[in-house]
Coordinates of N, CA, C and O in Angstrom, one line a residue:
D1 N 41.8 59.9 117.5 CA 43.1 59.3 117.3 C 43.6 59.6 115.9 O 42.9 59.3 114.9
R2 N 44.7 60.2 115.7 CA 45.1 60.7 114.3 C 45.5 59.5 113.4 O 45.6 59.7 112.2
F3 N 45.7 58.3 114.0 CA 46.1 57.2 113.1 C 44.9 56.2 112.9 O 45.0 55.3 112.1
S4 N 43.7 56.5 113.4 CA 42.6 55.7 113.2 C 42.2 55.8 111.7 O 42.2 56.9 111.1
G5 N 41.9 54.7 111.1 CA 41.5 54.7 109.7 C 42.7 54.8 108.7 O 42.4 55.1 107.6
C6 N 43.9 54.7 109.2 CA 45.0 54.9 108.3 C 45.1 53.9 107.2 O 45.8 54.1 106.2
C7 N 44.5 52.8 107.4 CA 44.6 51.7 106.4 C 43.3 51.7 105.5 O 43.2 50.8 104.7
V8 N 42.5 52.7 105.7 CA 41.2 52.7 104.9 C 41.6 53.5 103.6 O 42.2 54.6 103.7
A9 N 41.2 53.0 102.5 CA 41.4 53.7 101.2 C 40.7 55.1 101.2 O 39.5 55.1 101.5
P10 N 41.3 56.1 100.8 CA 40.6 57.4 100.7 C 39.7 57.4 99.5 O 39.9 56.6 98.6
E11 N 38.8 58.4 99.5 CA 37.8 58.5 98.4 C 38.1 59.8 97.7 O 38.6 60.7 98.2
G12 N 37.7 59.9 96.4 CA 37.8 61.2 95.7 C 38.9 61.2 94.8 O 39.6 60.2 94.5
P13 N 39.3 62.4 94.2 CA 40.3 62.5 93.2 C 41.7 62.1 93.7 O 42.5 61.6 93.0
R14 N 42.0 62.3 95.0 CA 43.3 61.9 95.5 C 43.5 60.4 95.5 O 44.6 59.9 95.3
S15 N 42.4 59.6 95.7 CA 42.5 58.2 95.7 C 42.9 57.6 94.3 O 43.7 56.7 94.3
S16 N 42.5 58.3 93.2 CA 42.9 57.8 91.9 C 44.4 58.2 91.7 O 45.1 57.4 91.1
M17 N 44.8 59.3 92.2 CA 46.2 59.7 92.1 C 47.1 58.7 92.9 O 48.1 58.2 92.4
L18 N 46.7 58.3 94.1 CA 47.4 57.4 94.9 C 47.4 56.0 94.2 O 48.5 55.3 94.3
A19 N 46.4 55.6 93.6 CA 46.3 54.3 92.9 C 47.3 54.3 91.8 O 48.0 53.4 91.5
R20 N 47.4 55.5 91.0 CA 48.3 55.6 89.9 C 49.8 55.5 90.4 O 50.6 54.8 89.8
I21 N 50.1 56.2 91.5 CA 51.4 56.1 92.0 C 51.8 54.7 92.5 O 52.8 54.2 92.2
A22 N 50.8 54.1 93.2 CA 51.1 52.7 93.6 C 51.3 51.8 92.5 O 52.2 50.9 92.5
S23 N 50.5 51.9 91.4 CA 50.8 51.0 90.3 C 52.1 51.3 89.6 O 52.7 50.4 89.1
Q24 N 52.4 52.6 89.5 CA 53.7 52.9 88.9 C 54.9 52.4 89.7 O 55.8 51.8 89.1
Q25 N 54.8 52.5 91.0 CA 55.8 52.0 91.8 C 55.9 50.5 91.7 O 57.0 49.9 91.6
S26 N 54.8 49.8 91.6 CA 54.7 48.4 91.4 C 55.4 48.0 90.2 O 56.2 47.0 90.1
R27 N 55.1 48.7 89.1 CA 55.8 48.4 87.8 C 57.3 48.6 87.9 O 58.1 47.9 87.3
L28 N 57.7 49.6 88.6 CA 59.1 49.9 88.7 C 59.9 48.9 89.5 O 61.0 48.6 89.2
L29 N 59.2 48.3 90.5 CA 59.9 47.4 91.4 C 59.9 46.0 90.8 O 60.7 45.2 91.2
R30 N 59.0 45.6 89.9 CA 59.0 44.3 89.4 C 60.3 43.8 88.8 O 60.8 42.7 89.2
P31 N 61.0 44.5 88.0 CA 62.3 44.0 87.5 C 63.3 43.8 88.6 O 64.1 42.8 88.6
L32 N 63.3 44.7 89.5 CA 64.2 44.5 90.7 C 63.9 43.3 91.5 O 64.8 42.5 91.8
A33 N 62.6 43.0 91.7 CA 62.3 41.8 92.5 C 62.7 40.5 91.7 O 63.2 39.6 92.3
V34 N 62.5 40.5 90.4 CA 62.9 39.4 89.6 C 64.4 39.2 89.7 O 64.9 38.1 89.9
R35 N 65.2 40.3 89.7 CA 66.6 40.2 89.7 C 67.1 39.6 91.1 O 68.0 38.8 91.2
H36 N 66.4 40.0 92.2 CA 66.7 39.5 93.5 C 66.5 38.0 93.6 O 67.1 37.3 94.4
M37 N 65.6 37.5 92.8 CA 65.2 36.0 92.9 C 66.2 35.2 92.1 O 66.1 34.0 92.1
S38 N 67.1 35.8 91.3 CA 68.0 35.1 90.5 C 69.0 34.3 91.3 O 69.2 34.6 92.5
G39 N 69.6 33.3 90.7 CA 70.6 32.5 91.5 C 72.0 33.0 91.6 O 72.8 32.4 92.2
E40 N 72.2 34.2 91.0 CA 73.6 34.8 91.0 C 73.9 35.3 92.4 O 73.1 35.7 93.2
A41 N 75.2 35.1 92.8 CA 75.6 35.5 94.1 C 75.6 37.0 94.2 O 76.0 37.7 93.2
R42 N 75.2 37.6 95.3 CA 75.2 39.0 95.5 C 76.0 39.4 96.7 O 76.0 38.8 97.7
P43 N 76.8 40.5 96.5 CA 77.6 40.9 97.7 C 76.8 41.3 98.9 O 75.7 41.9 98.7
M44 N 77.3 41.0 100.0 CA 76.6 41.4 101.3 C 77.5 42.3 102.1 O 78.7 42.4 101.9
T45 N 76.8 43.1 103.0 CA 77.6 44.0 103.8 C 77.2 43.8 105.3 O 76.1 43.4 105.6
R46 N 78.2 44.0 106.1 CA 78.0 44.1 107.6 C 78.6 45.3 108.1 O 79.8 45.6 107.8
F47 N 77.8 46.2 108.7 CA 78.3 47.4 109.3 C 78.1 47.3 110.8 O 77.1 47.0 111.3
V48 N 79.2 47.5 111.5 CA 79.1 47.4 113.0 C 79.9 48.6 113.6 O 80.9 49.0 113.1
Q49 N 79.3 49.2 114.6 CA 80.0 50.3 115.3 C 80.0 50.0 116.8 O 79.1 49.6 117.4
Y50 N 81.2 50.2 117.3 CA 81.5 49.9 118.7 C 81.7 51.3 119.4 O 82.4 52.2 118.9
P51 N 81.2 51.4 120.6 CA 81.3 52.6 121.4 C 82.7 52.8 122.0 O 83.2 51.9 122.7
F52 N 83.2 54.0 121.8 CA 84.5 54.4 122.4 C 84.4 55.8 123.0 O 83.5 56.5 122.7
D53 N 85.4 56.1 123.8 CA 85.5 57.5 124.3 C 85.7 58.4 123.2 O 86.7 58.4 122.5
K54 N 84.8 59.4 123.0 CA 84.9 60.3 121.8 C 86.0 61.2 121.9 O 86.4 61.8 120.9
T55 N 86.6 61.4 123.1 CA 87.7 62.4 123.2 C 89.1 61.7 122.9 O 90.1 62.3 123.1
K56 N 89.1 60.4 122.6 CA 90.3 59.6 122.5 C 90.6 59.2 121.0 O 91.1 58.1 120.8
M57 N 90.3 60.0 120.0 CA 90.5 59.6 118.7 C 91.9 59.1 118.4 O 92.1 58.1 117.8
A58 N 92.9 59.9 118.8 CA 94.3 59.6 118.5 C 94.6 58.2 119.2 O 95.3 57.4 118.5
E59 N 94.2 58.0 120.4 CA 94.5 56.8 121.1 C 93.8 55.6 120.5 O 94.4 54.5 120.3
V60 N 92.5 55.7 120.1 CA 91.8 54.6 119.5 C 92.4 54.3 118.1 O 92.6 53.1 117.8
R61 N 92.8 55.4 117.4 CA 93.4 55.1 116.1 C 94.7 54.4 116.2 O 95.0 53.5 115.4
A62 N 95.5 54.8 117.2 CA 96.8 54.1 117.4 C 96.6 52.7 117.8 O 97.3 51.8 117.3
W63 N 95.6 52.4 118.6 CA 95.3 51.1 119.1 C 94.9 50.2 117.9 O 95.4 49.1 117.7
V64 N 94.0 50.7 117.0 CA 93.6 49.9 115.8 C 94.8 49.7 114.9 O 95.0 48.5 114.4
N65 N 95.6 50.7 114.7 CA 96.8 50.5 113.8 C 97.8 49.5 114.4 O 98.4 48.8 113.6
D66 N 97.9 49.5 115.7 CA 98.9 48.6 116.3 C 98.4 47.2 116.5 O 99.2 46.3 116.8
S67 N 97.1 47.0 116.5 CA 96.5 45.6 116.7 C 96.6 44.8 115.4 O 96.7 45.4 114.3
D68 N 96.5 43.5 115.6 CA 96.5 42.6 114.4 C 95.0 42.4 113.9 O 94.8 41.6 113.0
M69 N 94.1 43.0 114.6 CA 92.7 42.7 114.3 C 92.3 43.0 112.9 O 91.7 42.2 112.2
P70 N 92.6 44.2 112.3 CA 92.2 44.5 110.9 C 92.8 43.4 110.0 O 92.1 42.9 109.1
A71 N 94.0 43.1 110.1 CA 94.7 42.1 109.2 C 94.0 40.7 109.3 O 93.8 40.0 108.4
S72 N 93.7 40.3 110.6 CA 93.1 39.0 110.8 C 91.7 38.9 110.1 O 91.3 37.9 109.6
V73 N 90.9 39.9 110.2 CA 89.5 39.8 109.6 C 89.6 40.0 108.1 O 88.8 39.3 107.4
R74 N 90.6 40.8 107.6 CA 90.7 40.9 106.2 C 91.2 39.6 105.5 O 91.0 39.3 104.4
A75 N 91.9 38.8 106.3 CA 92.5 37.5 105.8 C 91.5 36.4 105.7 O 91.7 35.3 105.1
E76 N 90.3 36.6 106.3 CA 89.3 35.5 106.3 C 88.7 35.3 104.9 O 88.5 36.3 104.1
T77 N 88.5 34.1 104.5 CA 87.9 33.7 103.2 C 86.5 34.3 103.1 O 85.7 34.3 104.0
G78 N 86.3 34.9 101.9 CA 85.0 35.5 101.6 C 84.9 37.0 101.9 O 84.0 37.7 101.5
V79 N 85.9 37.5 102.7 CA 85.8 38.9 103.0 C 86.5 39.7 101.9 O 87.7 39.5 101.6
K80 N 85.7 40.4 101.2 CA 86.1 41.2 100.0 C 86.8 42.5 100.4 O 87.8 42.9 99.8
D81 N 86.3 43.1 101.4 CA 86.9 44.4 101.8 C 86.4 44.7 103.3 O 85.3 44.3 103.7
V82 N 87.3 45.4 104.0 CA 86.9 45.9 105.3 C 87.5 47.3 105.5 O 88.7 47.6 105.2
E83 N 86.7 48.3 105.9 CA 87.1 49.6 106.2 C 86.8 49.9 107.6 O 85.8 49.5 108.2
F84 N 87.7 50.7 108.3 CA 87.5 51.1 109.6 C 87.4 52.7 109.7 O 88.1 53.4 108.9
S85 N 86.6 53.2 110.5 CA 86.4 54.6 110.7 C 86.2 54.9 112.2 O 85.7 54.1 112.9
F86 N 86.5 56.2 112.5 CA 86.2 56.6 113.9 C 85.4 57.9 113.8 O 85.8 58.9 113.1
C87 N 84.4 58.0 114.6 CA 83.6 59.3 114.7 C 83.9 59.9 116.0 O 83.4 59.5 117.1
P88 N 84.6 61.0 116.0 CA 84.9 61.7 117.3 C 83.8 62.5 117.8 O 83.7 62.8 119.0
G89 N 82.8 62.8 117.0 CA 81.6 63.5 117.5 C 80.7 62.7 118.5 O 80.2 63.3 119.4
E90 N 80.6 61.4 118.2 CA 79.8 60.6 119.1 C 80.6 59.4 119.7 O 80.1 58.7 120.5
G91 N 81.8 59.2 119.2 CA 82.6 58.1 119.8 C 82.3 56.7 119.3 O 81.9 55.9 120.1
W92 N 82.4 56.5 118.0 CA 82.1 55.2 117.5 C 83.3 54.8 116.6 O 83.8 55.5 115.8
L93 N 83.7 53.5 116.8 CA 84.7 52.9 116.0 C 83.9 52.0 115.1 O 83.2 51.1 115.6
A94 N 83.9 52.2 113.8 CA 83.0 51.4 112.9 C 83.9 50.6 111.9 O 85.0 50.9 111.6
A95 N 83.3 49.4 111.6 CA 83.9 48.5 110.6 C 82.8 48.2 109.6 O 81.7 47.9 109.9
R96 N 83.2 48.4 108.3 CA 82.3 48.1 107.2 C 82.9 47.0 106.4 O 83.9 47.2 105.8
Y97 N 82.2 45.9 106.4 CA 82.7 44.7 105.7 C 81.9 44.5 104.4 O 80.7 44.8 104.4
I98 N 82.5 44.0 103.3 CA 81.8 43.6 102.1 C 82.2 42.1 101.9 O 83.4 41.8 101.9
F99 N 81.2 41.3 101.7 CA 81.5 39.9 101.5 C 81.1 39.5 100.1 O 80.2 40.2 99.5
N100 N 81.6 38.5 99.5 CA 81.3 38.1 98.2 C 79.9 37.7 98.0 O 79.2 38.0 97.0
D101 N 79.3 37.1 99.0 CA 77.9 36.6 99.0 C 77.4 36.3 100.4 O 78.1 36.4 101.3
L102 N 76.1 35.9 100.4 CA 75.5 35.5 101.7 C 76.2 34.4 102.4 O 76.5 34.4 103.6
D103 N 76.6 33.4 101.7 CA 77.3 32.2 102.3 C 78.6 32.6 102.9 O 78.9 32.2 104.0
D104 N 79.3 33.5 102.3 CA 80.6 34.0 102.9 C 80.3 34.8 104.1 O 81.1 34.7 105.1
M105 N 79.3 35.6 104.1 CA 79.0 36.4 105.3 C 78.6 35.5 106.5 O 79.1 35.7 107.6
V106 N 77.7 34.6 106.2 CA 77.3 33.6 107.3 C 78.5 32.8 107.8 O 78.6 32.6 109.0
A107 N 79.4 32.4 106.9 CA 80.5 31.6 107.3 C 81.4 32.5 108.2 O 81.9 32.0 109.2
F108 N 81.6 33.8 107.8 CA 82.5 34.7 108.6 C 81.9 34.9 110.0 O 82.7 35.0 111.0
L109 N 80.6 35.0 110.1 CA 80.0 35.2 111.4 C 80.3 34.1 112.4 O 80.1 34.3 113.6
G110 N 80.7 33.0 112.0 CA 81.0 31.9 112.9 C 82.5 31.6 113.1 O 82.9 30.6 113.6
T111 N 83.3 32.5 112.6 CA 84.8 32.3 112.7 C 85.4 32.7 114.0 O 84.9 33.6 114.7
D112 N 86.5 32.1 114.3 CA 87.3 32.5 115.4 C 87.9 33.9 115.3 O 88.0 34.6 116.2
A113 N 88.2 34.3 114.0 CA 88.7 35.6 113.8 C 87.7 36.7 114.2 O 88.1 37.7 114.8
L114 N 86.5 36.5 114.0 CA 85.5 37.5 114.4 C 85.3 37.5 115.9 O 85.3 38.6 116.5
E115 N 85.3 36.3 116.5 CA 85.2 36.3 118.0 C 86.4 36.9 118.6 O 86.3 37.7 119.6
K116 N 87.6 36.7 118.1 CA 88.8 37.4 118.6 C 88.8 38.9 118.4 O 89.2 39.6 119.3
A117 N 88.3 39.3 117.3 CA 88.1 40.7 117.0 C 87.2 41.4 118.0 O 87.4 42.5 118.5
K118 N 86.0 40.7 118.2 CA 85.1 41.3 119.2 C 85.7 41.4 120.6 O 85.5 42.4 121.3
K119 N 86.4 40.4 121.0 CA 87.0 40.4 122.3 C 88.1 41.5 122.4 O 88.1 42.2 123.4
A120 N 88.9 41.6 121.3 CA 89.9 42.6 121.3 C 89.3 44.0 121.4 O 89.8 44.9 122.2
V121 N 88.2 44.3 120.7 CA 87.6 45.6 120.7 C 86.9 45.8 122.1 O 87.1 46.9 122.7
S122 N 86.2 44.9 122.6 CA 85.5 45.1 123.9 C 86.4 45.2 125.1 O 86.0 45.7 126.1
T123 N 87.7 44.8 124.9 CA 88.7 44.9 126.0 C 89.7 46.0 125.7 O 90.6 46.1 126.5
A124 N 89.5 46.7 124.6 CA 90.5 47.8 124.3 C 90.4 48.9 125.2 O 89.3 49.2 125.8
P125 N 91.5 49.6 125.4 CA 91.5 50.9 126.2 C 90.5 51.9 125.5 O 90.4 51.9 124.3
H126 N 89.8 52.6 126.3 CA 88.8 53.6 125.9 C 87.5 53.0 125.3 O 86.7 53.8 124.8
Y127 N 87.3 51.7 125.4 CA 86.0 51.1 125.0 C 85.0 51.6 126.0 O 85.2 51.6 127.2
D128 N 83.8 52.0 125.5 CA 82.8 52.5 126.4 C 81.7 51.4 126.6 O 80.8 51.3 125.8
S129 N 81.8 50.6 127.6 CA 80.9 49.5 127.9 C 79.5 50.0 128.4 O 78.6 49.1 128.5
S130 N 79.4 51.3 128.6 CA 78.0 51.7 129.0 C 77.1 51.9 127.8 O 75.9 52.1 128.0
R131 N 77.6 51.8 126.6 CA 76.7 51.9 125.4 C 76.7 50.5 124.7 O 77.6 49.7 124.8
E132 N 75.7 50.4 123.8 CA 75.5 49.1 123.1 C 76.2 49.2 121.7 O 76.3 50.3 121.1
V133 N 76.6 48.0 121.2 CA 77.2 47.9 119.9 C 76.0 48.0 118.9 O 74.9 47.4 119.2
H134 N 76.2 48.6 117.8 CA 75.2 48.7 116.7 C 75.7 47.9 115.5 O 76.8 48.1 115.1
E135 N 74.8 47.1 115.0 CA 75.2 46.2 113.8 C 74.1 46.2 112.8 O 72.9 46.2 113.1
F136 N 74.5 46.2 111.6 CA 73.6 46.1 110.4 C 74.1 45.1 109.4 O 75.3 45.2 109.1
K137 N 73.3 44.2 108.9 CA 73.7 43.3 107.8 C 72.7 43.4 106.7 O 71.5 43.5 107.0
G138 N 73.2 43.5 105.5 CA 72.3 43.5 104.4 C 72.9 43.4 103.0 O 74.1 43.0 102.9
F139 N 72.2 43.7 102.0 CA 72.7 43.6 100.6 C 73.6 44.8 100.3 O 73.2 45.9 100.6
Y140 N 74.8 44.6 99.8 CA 75.6 45.7 99.3 C 75.1 46.2 98.0 O 74.9 45.4 97.1
L141 N 74.8 47.5 97.9 CA 74.3 48.1 96.7 C 75.4 48.6 95.8 O 75.7 49.8 95.8
K142 N 76.0 47.7 95.1 CA 77.2 48.1 94.3 C 76.9 49.1 93.2 O 77.7 49.8 92.7
E143 N 75.6 49.1 92.8 CA 75.2 50.0 91.7 C 75.0 51.4 92.1 O 75.0 52.3 91.3
V144 N 75.0 51.7 93.4 CA 74.8 53.0 93.9 C 76.2 53.7 94.0 O 77.1 53.3 94.5

């Protein structure tokens, strides 16, 4: 089995090289870990993509522009920014949110505005209910 012994430390000159790399990475990551433990609020992000008919970009775009959904989610407390995109190659309508901090993101996830937006998207013309929604939540890397 090619994965047997994958957790066993190698021996010889390569093992010392790997140990040096590991210790260097450890030293590099320490200041970052300390910063993450600080009490300062950190921006959070939520990226969600909804499946749509990939041949209907003009129609999906018109639907988003004509709906009140973008304005309603942007008006929610703690939402710093929201961007919408459409991928005609695979048929995804995506929303990328940035929140002021974790508390704001958590609060937003329980709002009526989000539930109404989800309902509006899932009942929109050209929504593809045969595919699953993809969602990602995490730390916004504003330094990148």
